Short mmCIF file of C-alpha atoms and ligand atoms in Angstrom, two decimals:
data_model
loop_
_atom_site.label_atom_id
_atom_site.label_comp_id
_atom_site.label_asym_id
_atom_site.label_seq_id
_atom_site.Cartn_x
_atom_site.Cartn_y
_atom_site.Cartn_z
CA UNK A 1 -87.67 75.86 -8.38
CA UNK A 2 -85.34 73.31 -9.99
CA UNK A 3 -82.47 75.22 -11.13
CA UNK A 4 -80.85 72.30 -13.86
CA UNK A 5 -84.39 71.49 -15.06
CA UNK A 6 -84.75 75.39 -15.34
CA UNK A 7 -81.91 76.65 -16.90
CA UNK A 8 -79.49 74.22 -18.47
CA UNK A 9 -77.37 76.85 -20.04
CA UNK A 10 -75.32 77.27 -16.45
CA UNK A 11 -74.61 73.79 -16.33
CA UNK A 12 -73.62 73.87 -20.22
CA UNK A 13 -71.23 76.55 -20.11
CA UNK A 14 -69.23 74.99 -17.03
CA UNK A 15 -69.66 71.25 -18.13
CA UNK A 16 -68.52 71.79 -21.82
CA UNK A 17 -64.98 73.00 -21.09
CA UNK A 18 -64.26 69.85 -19.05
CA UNK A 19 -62.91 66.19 -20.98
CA UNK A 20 -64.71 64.40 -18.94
CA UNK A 21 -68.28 63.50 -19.17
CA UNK A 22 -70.46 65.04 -16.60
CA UNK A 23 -73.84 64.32 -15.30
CA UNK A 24 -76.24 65.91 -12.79
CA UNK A 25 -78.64 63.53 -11.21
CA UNK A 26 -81.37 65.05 -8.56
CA UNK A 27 -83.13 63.13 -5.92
CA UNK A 28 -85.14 61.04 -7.22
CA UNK A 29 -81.89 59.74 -9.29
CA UNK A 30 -83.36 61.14 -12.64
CA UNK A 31 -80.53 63.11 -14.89
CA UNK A 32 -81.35 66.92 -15.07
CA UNK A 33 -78.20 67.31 -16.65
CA UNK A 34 -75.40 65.39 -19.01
CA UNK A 35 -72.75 67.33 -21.06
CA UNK A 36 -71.43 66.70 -24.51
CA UNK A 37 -68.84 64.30 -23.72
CA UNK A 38 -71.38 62.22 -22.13
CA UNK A 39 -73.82 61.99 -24.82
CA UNK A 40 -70.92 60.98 -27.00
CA UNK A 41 -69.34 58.38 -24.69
CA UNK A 42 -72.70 56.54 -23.87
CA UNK A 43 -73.94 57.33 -27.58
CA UNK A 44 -77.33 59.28 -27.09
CA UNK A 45 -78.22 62.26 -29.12
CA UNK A 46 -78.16 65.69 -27.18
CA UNK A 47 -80.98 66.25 -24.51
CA UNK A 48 -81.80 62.32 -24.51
CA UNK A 49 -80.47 61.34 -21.42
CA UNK A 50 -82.17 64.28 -19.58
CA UNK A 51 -85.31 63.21 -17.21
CA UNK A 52 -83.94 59.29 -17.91
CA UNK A 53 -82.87 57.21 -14.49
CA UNK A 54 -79.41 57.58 -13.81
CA UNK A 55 -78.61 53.71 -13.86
CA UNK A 56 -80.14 53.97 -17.33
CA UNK A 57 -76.12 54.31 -17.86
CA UNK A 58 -75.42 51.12 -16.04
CA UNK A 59 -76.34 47.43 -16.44
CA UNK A 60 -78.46 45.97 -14.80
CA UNK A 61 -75.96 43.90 -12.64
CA UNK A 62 -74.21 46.73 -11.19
CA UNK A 63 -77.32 48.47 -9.98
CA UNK A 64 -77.48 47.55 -6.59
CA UNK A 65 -73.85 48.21 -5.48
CA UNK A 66 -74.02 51.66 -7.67
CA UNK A 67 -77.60 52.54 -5.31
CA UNK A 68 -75.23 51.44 -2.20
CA UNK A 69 -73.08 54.25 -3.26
CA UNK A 70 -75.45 56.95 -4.49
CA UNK A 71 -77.68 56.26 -1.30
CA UNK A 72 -75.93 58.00 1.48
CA UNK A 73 -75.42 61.19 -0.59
CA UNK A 74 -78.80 62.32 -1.28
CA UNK A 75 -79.54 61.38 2.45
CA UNK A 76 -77.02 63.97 3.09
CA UNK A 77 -76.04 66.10 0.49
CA UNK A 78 -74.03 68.71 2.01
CA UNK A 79 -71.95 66.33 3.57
CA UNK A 80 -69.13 67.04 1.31
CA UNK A 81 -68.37 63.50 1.23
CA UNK A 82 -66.82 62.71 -2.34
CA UNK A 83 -66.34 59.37 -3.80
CA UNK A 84 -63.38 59.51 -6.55
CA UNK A 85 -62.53 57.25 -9.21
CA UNK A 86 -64.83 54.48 -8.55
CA UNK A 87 -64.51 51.98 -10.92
CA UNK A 88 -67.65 50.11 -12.58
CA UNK A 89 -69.22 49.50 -16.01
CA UNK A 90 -71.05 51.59 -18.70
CA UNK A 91 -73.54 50.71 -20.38
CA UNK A 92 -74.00 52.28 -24.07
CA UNK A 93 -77.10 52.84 -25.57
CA UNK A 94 -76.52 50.19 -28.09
CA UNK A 95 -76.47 48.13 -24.37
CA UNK A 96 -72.57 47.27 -25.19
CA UNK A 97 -70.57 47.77 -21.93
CA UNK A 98 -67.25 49.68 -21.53
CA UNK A 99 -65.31 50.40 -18.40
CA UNK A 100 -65.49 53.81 -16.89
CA UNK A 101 -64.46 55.63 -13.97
CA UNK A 102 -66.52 57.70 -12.04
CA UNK A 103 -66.12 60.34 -9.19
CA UNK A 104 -69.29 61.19 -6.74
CA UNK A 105 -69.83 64.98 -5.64
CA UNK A 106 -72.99 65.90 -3.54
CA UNK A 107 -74.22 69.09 -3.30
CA UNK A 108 -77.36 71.26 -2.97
CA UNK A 109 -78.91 74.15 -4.54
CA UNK A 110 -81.66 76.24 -2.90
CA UNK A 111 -82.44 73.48 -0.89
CA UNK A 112 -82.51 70.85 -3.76
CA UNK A 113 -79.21 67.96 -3.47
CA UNK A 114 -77.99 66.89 -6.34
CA UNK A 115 -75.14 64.39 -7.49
CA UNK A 116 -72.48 65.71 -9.51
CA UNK A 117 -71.13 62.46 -11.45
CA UNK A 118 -68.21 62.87 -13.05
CA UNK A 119 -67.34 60.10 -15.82
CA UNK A 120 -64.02 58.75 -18.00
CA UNK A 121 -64.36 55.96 -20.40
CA UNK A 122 -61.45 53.97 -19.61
CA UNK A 123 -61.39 51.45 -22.49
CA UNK A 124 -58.61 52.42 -24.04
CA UNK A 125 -56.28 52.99 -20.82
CA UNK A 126 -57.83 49.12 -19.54
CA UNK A 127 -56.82 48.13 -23.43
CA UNK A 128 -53.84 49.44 -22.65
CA UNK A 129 -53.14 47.81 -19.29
CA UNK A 130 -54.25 44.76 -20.47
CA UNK A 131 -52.15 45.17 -22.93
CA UNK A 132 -48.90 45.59 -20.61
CA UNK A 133 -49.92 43.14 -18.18
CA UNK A 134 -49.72 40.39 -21.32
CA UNK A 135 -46.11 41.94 -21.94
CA UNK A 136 -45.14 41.97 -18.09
CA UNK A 137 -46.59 38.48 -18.30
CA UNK A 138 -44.84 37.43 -21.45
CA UNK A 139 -41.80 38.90 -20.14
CA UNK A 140 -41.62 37.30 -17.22
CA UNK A 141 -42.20 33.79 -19.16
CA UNK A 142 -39.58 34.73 -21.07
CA UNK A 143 -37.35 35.71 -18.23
CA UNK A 144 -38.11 32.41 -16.80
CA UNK A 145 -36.93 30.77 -19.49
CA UNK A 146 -34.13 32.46 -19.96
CA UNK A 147 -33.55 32.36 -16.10
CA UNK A 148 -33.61 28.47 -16.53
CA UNK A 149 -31.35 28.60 -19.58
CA UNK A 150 -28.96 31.22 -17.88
CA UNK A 151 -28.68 28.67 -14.84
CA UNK A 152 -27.84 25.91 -17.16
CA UNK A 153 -25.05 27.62 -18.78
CA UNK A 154 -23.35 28.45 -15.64
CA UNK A 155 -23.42 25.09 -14.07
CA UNK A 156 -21.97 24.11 -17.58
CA UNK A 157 -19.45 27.29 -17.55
CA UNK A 158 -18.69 25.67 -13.72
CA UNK A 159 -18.31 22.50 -15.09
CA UNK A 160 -15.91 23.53 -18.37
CA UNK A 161 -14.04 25.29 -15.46
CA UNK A 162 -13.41 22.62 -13.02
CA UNK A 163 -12.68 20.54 -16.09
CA UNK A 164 -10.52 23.16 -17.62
CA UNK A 165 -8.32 23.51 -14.11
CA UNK A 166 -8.11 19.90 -13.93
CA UNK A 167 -6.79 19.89 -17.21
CA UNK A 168 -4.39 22.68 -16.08
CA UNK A 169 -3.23 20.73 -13.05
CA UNK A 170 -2.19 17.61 -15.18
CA UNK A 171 -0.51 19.82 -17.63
CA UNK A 172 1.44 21.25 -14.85
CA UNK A 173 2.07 18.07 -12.98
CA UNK A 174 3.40 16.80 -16.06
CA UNK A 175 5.47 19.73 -16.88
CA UNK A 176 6.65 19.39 -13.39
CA UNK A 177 7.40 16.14 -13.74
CA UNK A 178 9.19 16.63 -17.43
CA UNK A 179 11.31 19.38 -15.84
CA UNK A 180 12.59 17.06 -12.96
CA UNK A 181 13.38 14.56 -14.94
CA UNK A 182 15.22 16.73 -17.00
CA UNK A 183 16.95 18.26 -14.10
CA UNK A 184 18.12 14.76 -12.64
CA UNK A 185 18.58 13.76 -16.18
CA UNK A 186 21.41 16.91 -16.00
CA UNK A 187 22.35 15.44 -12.71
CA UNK A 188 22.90 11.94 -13.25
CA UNK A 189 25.07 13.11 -16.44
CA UNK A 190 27.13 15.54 -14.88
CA UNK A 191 28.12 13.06 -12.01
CA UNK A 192 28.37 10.69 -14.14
CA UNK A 193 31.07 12.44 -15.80
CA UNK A 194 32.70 13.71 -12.78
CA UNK A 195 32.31 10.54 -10.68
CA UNK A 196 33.91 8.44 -13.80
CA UNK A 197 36.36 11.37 -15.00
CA UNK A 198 38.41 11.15 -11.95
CA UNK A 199 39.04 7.53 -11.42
CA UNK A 200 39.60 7.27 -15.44
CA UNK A 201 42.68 9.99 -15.24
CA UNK A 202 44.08 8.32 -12.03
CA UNK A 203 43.77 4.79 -14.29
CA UNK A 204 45.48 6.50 -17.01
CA UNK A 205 48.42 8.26 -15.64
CA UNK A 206 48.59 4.91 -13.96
CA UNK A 207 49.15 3.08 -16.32
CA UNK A 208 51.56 5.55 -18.52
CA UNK A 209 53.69 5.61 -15.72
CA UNK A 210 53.51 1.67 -15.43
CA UNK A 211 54.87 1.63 -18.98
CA UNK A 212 57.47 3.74 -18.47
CA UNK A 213 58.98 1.86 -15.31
CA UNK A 214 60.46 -0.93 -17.89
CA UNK A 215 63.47 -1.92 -15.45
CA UNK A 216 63.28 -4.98 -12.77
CA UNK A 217 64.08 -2.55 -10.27
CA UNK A 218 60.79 -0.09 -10.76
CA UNK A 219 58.33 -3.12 -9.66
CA UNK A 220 57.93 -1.49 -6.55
CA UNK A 221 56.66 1.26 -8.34
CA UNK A 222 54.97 -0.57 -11.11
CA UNK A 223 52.90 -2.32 -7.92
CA UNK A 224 51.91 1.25 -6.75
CA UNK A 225 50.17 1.90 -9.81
CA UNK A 226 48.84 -0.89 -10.52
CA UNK A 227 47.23 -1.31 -6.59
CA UNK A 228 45.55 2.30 -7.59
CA UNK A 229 44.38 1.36 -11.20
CA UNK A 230 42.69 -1.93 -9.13
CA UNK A 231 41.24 0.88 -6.59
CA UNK A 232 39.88 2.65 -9.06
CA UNK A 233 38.69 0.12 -10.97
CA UNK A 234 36.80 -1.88 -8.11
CA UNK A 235 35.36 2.11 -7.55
CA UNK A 236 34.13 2.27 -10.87
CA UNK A 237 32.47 -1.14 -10.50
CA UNK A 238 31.05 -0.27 -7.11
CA UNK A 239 29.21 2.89 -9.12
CA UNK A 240 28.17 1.18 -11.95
CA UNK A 241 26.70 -1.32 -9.18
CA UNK A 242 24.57 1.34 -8.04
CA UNK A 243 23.23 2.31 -10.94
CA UNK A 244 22.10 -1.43 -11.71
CA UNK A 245 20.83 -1.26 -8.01
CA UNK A 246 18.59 1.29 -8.83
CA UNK A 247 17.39 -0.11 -11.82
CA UNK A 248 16.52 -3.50 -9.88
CA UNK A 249 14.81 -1.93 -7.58
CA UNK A 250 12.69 0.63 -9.81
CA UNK A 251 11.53 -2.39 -11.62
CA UNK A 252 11.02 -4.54 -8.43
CA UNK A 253 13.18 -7.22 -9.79
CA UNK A 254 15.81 -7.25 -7.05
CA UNK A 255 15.57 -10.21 -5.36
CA UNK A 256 16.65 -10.95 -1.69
CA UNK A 257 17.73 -14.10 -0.28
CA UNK A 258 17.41 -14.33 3.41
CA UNK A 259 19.42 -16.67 5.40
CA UNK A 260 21.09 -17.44 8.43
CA UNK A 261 24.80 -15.70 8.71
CA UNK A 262 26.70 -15.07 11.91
CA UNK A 263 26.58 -11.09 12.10
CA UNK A 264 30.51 -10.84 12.82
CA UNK A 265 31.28 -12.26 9.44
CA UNK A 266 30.08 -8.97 7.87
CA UNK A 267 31.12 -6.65 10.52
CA UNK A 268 34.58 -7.65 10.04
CA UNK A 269 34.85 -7.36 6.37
CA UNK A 270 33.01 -4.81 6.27
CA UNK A 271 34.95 -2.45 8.70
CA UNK A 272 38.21 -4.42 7.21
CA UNK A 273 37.01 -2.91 3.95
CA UNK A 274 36.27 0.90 5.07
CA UNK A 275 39.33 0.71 7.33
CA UNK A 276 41.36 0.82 3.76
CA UNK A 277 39.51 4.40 3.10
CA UNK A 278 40.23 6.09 6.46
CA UNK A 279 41.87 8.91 6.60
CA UNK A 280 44.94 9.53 8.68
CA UNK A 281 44.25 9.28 12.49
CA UNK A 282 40.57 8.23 11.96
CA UNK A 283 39.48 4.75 13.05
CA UNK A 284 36.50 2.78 13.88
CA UNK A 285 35.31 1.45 16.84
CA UNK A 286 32.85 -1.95 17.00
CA UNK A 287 31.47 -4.92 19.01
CA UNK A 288 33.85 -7.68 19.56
CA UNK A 289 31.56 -9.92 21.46
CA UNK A 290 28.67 -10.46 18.93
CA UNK A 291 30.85 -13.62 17.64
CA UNK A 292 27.79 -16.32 18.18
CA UNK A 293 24.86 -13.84 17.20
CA UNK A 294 23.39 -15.30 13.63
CA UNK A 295 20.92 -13.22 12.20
CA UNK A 296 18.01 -14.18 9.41
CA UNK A 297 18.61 -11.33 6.75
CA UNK A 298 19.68 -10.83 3.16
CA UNK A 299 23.58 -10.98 4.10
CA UNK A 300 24.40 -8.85 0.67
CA UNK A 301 22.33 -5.73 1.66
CA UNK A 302 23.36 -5.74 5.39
CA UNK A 303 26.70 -6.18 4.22
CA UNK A 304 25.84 -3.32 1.63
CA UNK A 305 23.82 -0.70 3.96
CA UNK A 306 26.71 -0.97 6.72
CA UNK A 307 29.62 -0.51 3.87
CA UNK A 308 27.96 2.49 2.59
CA UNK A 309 27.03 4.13 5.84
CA UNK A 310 30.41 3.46 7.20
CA UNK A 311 31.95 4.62 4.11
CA UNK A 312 29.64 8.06 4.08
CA UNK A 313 31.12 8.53 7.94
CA UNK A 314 34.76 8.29 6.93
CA UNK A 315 34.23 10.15 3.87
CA UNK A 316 32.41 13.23 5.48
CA UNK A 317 34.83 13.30 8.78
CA UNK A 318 37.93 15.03 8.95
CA UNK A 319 41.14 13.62 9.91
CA UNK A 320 41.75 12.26 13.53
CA UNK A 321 38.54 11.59 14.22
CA UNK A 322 36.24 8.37 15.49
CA UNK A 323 33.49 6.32 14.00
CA UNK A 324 31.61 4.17 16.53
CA UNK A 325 29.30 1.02 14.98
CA UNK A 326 27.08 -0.13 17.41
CA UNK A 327 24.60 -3.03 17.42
CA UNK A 328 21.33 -3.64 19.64
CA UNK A 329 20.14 -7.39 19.16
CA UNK A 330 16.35 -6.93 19.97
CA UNK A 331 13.60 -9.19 19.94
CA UNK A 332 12.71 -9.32 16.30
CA UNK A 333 15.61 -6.49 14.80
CA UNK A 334 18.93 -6.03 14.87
CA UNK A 335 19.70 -2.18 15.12
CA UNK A 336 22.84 -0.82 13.83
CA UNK A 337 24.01 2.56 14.71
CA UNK A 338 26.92 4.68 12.95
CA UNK A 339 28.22 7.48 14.80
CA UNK A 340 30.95 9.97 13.37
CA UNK A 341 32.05 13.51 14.30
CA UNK A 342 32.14 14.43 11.28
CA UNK A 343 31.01 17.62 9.38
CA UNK A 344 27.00 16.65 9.91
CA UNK A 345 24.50 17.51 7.37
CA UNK A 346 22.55 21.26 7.24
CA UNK A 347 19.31 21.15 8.33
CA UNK A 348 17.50 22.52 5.82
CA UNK A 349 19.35 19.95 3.80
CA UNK A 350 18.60 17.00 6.15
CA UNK A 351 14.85 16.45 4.63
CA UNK A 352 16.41 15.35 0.81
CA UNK A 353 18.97 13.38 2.04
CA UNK A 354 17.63 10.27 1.15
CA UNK A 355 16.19 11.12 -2.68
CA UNK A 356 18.17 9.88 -5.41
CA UNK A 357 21.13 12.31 -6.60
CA UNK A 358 21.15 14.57 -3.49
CA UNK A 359 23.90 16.16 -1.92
CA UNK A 360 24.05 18.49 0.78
CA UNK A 361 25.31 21.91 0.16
CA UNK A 362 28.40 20.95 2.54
CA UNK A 363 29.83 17.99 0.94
CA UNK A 364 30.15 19.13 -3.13
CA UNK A 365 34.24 19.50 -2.89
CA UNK A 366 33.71 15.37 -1.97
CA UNK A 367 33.14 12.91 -4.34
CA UNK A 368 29.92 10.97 -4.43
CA UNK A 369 26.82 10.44 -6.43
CA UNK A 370 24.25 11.15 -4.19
CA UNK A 371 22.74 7.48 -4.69
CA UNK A 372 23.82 5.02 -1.71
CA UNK A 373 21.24 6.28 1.06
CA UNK A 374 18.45 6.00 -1.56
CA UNK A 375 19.69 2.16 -2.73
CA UNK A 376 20.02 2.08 0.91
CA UNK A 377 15.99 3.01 1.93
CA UNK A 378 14.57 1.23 -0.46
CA UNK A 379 16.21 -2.09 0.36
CA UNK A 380 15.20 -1.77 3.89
CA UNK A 381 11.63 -0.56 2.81
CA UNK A 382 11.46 -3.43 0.65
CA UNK A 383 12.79 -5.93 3.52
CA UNK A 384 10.49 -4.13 6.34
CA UNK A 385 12.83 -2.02 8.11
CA UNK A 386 14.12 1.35 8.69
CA UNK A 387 16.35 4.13 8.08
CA UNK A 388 16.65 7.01 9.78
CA UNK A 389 19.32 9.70 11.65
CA UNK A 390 20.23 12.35 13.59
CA UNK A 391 22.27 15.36 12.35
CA UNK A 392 24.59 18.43 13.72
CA UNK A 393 26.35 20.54 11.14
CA UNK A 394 30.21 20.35 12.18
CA UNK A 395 29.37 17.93 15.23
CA UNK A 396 28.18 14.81 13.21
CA UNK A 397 25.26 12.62 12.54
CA UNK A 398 24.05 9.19 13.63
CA UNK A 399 22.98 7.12 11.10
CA UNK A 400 20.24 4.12 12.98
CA UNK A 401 19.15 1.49 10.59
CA UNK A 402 16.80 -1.35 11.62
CA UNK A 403 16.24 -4.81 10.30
CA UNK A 404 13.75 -7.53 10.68
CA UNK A 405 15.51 -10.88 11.67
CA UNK A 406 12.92 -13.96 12.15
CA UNK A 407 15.63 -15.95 13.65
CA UNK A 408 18.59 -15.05 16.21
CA UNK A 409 20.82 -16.51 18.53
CA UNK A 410 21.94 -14.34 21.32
CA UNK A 411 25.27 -14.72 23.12
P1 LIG B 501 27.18 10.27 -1.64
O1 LIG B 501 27.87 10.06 -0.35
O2 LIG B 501 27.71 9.45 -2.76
O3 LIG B 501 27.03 11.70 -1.99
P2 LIG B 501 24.88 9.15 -0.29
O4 LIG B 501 23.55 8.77 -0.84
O5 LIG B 501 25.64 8.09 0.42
O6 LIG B 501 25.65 9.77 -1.50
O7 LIG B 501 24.63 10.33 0.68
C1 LIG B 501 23.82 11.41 0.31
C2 LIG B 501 24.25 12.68 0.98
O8 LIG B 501 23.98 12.59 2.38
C3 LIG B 501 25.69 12.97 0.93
O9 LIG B 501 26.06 13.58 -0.29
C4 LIG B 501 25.89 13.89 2.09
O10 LIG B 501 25.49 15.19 1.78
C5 LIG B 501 24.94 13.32 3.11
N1 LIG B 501 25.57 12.40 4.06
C6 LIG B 501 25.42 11.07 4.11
N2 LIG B 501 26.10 10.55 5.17
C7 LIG B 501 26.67 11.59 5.81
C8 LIG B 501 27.48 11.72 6.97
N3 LIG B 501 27.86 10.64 7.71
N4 LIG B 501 27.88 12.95 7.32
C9 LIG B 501 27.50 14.04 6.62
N5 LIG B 501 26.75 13.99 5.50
C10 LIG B 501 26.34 12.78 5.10
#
């Protein structure tokens, strides 16, 4: 006795409550039973699908993989075995297809296996996944694009950056250039004003004095002044030589003439010279037996370099003390070095001694401009040689300069 083709009325009253559609199918894969819902989804009027094959609900094409599934069930029916959510396609009565999912329970009654199939049209959830996978794919066009678009911008923002700091470093540099000139603007101006101020009163009380000395008996006096307005006239003129010096030089237009000169002819005037500026108990020691060396150099800026570094060793030694010239005739150079014991420059000074204006913190009670060493280093870098020294505070310093001579005679 069949119990589903008996007595449907069981099946009804269990099937009905579900949402899903529900179909019995016996052994011989024929539907004994099919519920509301299932009527409805596969459009066939109540009681129609009932005795009709079980693939009567699928096309054709899936047949054979559906009978691979339904097989091993009614082999065994009380296996247990459950297939769920298998999905495969519908077929409507109207033979259009639809997606559906289906879940597989065997089981037997009095002896008889059956197939519970348990069925959910999925059209509108595959609609609706179809629906998001166009949006997930649309999306992530989109967030390709925007990817590619986001990329350009930042190598652009990099770009406007770098461009924007480079921008910012020239603004600076120039600022920092503005504000030095400024500053040695400030500097040239105020020693200008000391460096001339001084020598101008001394000129001026000078020469009030010299007027007032009217007798014949005052020349004496009247000489005294006028031998310091001379000094401080020939001072004035050795500043405002500087100053041209430096302009020459910025502008490359000084021009050197290099000839043959016997070496002692400057050495003497120029330590005759200095020996005028020494202070009391200081005096300077030199060769005497370079009388037949001739040297090939601009006789002007030896004459100048050893003036000024002779002058700088007087000027920043105390009283009493020595200056030693020395000279090395070498193959190729003459080296001249200028020793003092005087006051020596600070070391954290020593590295700014030769740019224009400077002054070490120990010298500003001393006159000076702060000029000579530069004028100095750039003749001798324009003529190929060197400056250079060596510096104690309070011991003193050795000034070594070096110049190129083609030509020289040796005693
Ligand atoms: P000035 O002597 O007119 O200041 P210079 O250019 O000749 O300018 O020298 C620059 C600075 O170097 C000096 O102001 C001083 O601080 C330092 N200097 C140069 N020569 C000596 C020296 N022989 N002893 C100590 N300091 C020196």
């Amino acid at each position: 006795m069949r119990v589903f083709e008996k007595n449907s009325n069981i099946f009804k009253l269990l099937s009905e409550a579900v949402s899903e559609g529900v179909v019995v199918v016996n052994q011989e894969q024929l539907i004994v039973a099919a519920n509301k819902q299932v009527n409805s989804m596969f459009g066939y009027e109540k009681d129609e699908l009932l005795g009709n094959l079980a693939l009567t609900l699928i096309p054709e094409t899936f047949h054979t993989k559906l009978n691979r599934h339904i097989q091993p069930y009614f082999k065994n029916p009380d296996s247990g075995k459950m297939v769920k959510n298998l999905n495969i396609t519908g077929k409507r009565n109207n033979n259009v297809e639809f997606p559906v999912e289906v879940s597989l329970t065997p089981f037997s009654i009095y002896g008889n296996g059956y197939l519970l199939v348990l069925i959910n049209d999925m059209t509108y959830l595959r609609e609706k996944e179809h629906e998001i996978h166009e949006l997930n794919t649309r999306l992530e066009q989109k967030i390709k694009v925007r990817t590619v678009e986001l990329r350009d911008t930042v190598a652009e923002l990099k770009k406007e950056i770098k461009r924007r700091i480079q921008a910012e470093t020239q603004i600076k540099n120039a600022l920092h250039k503005e504000r030095e000139l400024n500053e040695l603007k400030t500097k040239f101006l105020s020693l200008v004003s000391h460096e001339f101020k001084t020598p101008l009163s001394g000129i001026l009380t000078s020469a009030i004095l010299i007027g007032k000395y009217t007798k014949t008996e005052h020349q004496d006096k009247r000489n005294k002044h006028l031998k310091t307005i001379l000094g401080e006239v020939r001072h004035l003129n050795n500043i405002l030589n500087d100053f041209l010096s430096i302009e020459r030089l910025e502008k490359g237009k000084e021009v050197y003439n290099l000839t043959d000169f016997p070496l002692s002819n400057v050495i003497n005037e120029v330590v005759y010279n200095t020996n005028m500026l020494l202070k009391s108990g200081q005096h300077i020691t030199y060769p005497q037996n370079i009388d037949d060396v001739v040297i090939h150099q601009d006789k002007k800026i030896v004459a100048l370099t050893l003036s000024n570094l002779l002058h700088n060793a007087t000027k920043y030694s105390l009283e009493d003390s020595k200056i030693d010239l020395q000279v090395d005739i070498l193959k190729g150079k003459v080296v001249f070095r200028i020793k003092d014991e005087g006051i020596g420059i600070p070391e954290k000074d020593q590295k700014h001694i030769f740019e224009r204006y400077f002054r070490a913190e120990n010298v500003l009670l001393n006159h000076g401009t702060g000029i000579g060493l530069n004028i100095v280093k750039g003749h001798l870098e324009n003529l190929g040689g060197s400056i250079y020294f060596k510096s104690e505070e309070n011991k003193g310093s050795i000034f070594t300069v070096e110049f190129p001579t083609k030509k020289l005679t040796s005693p």
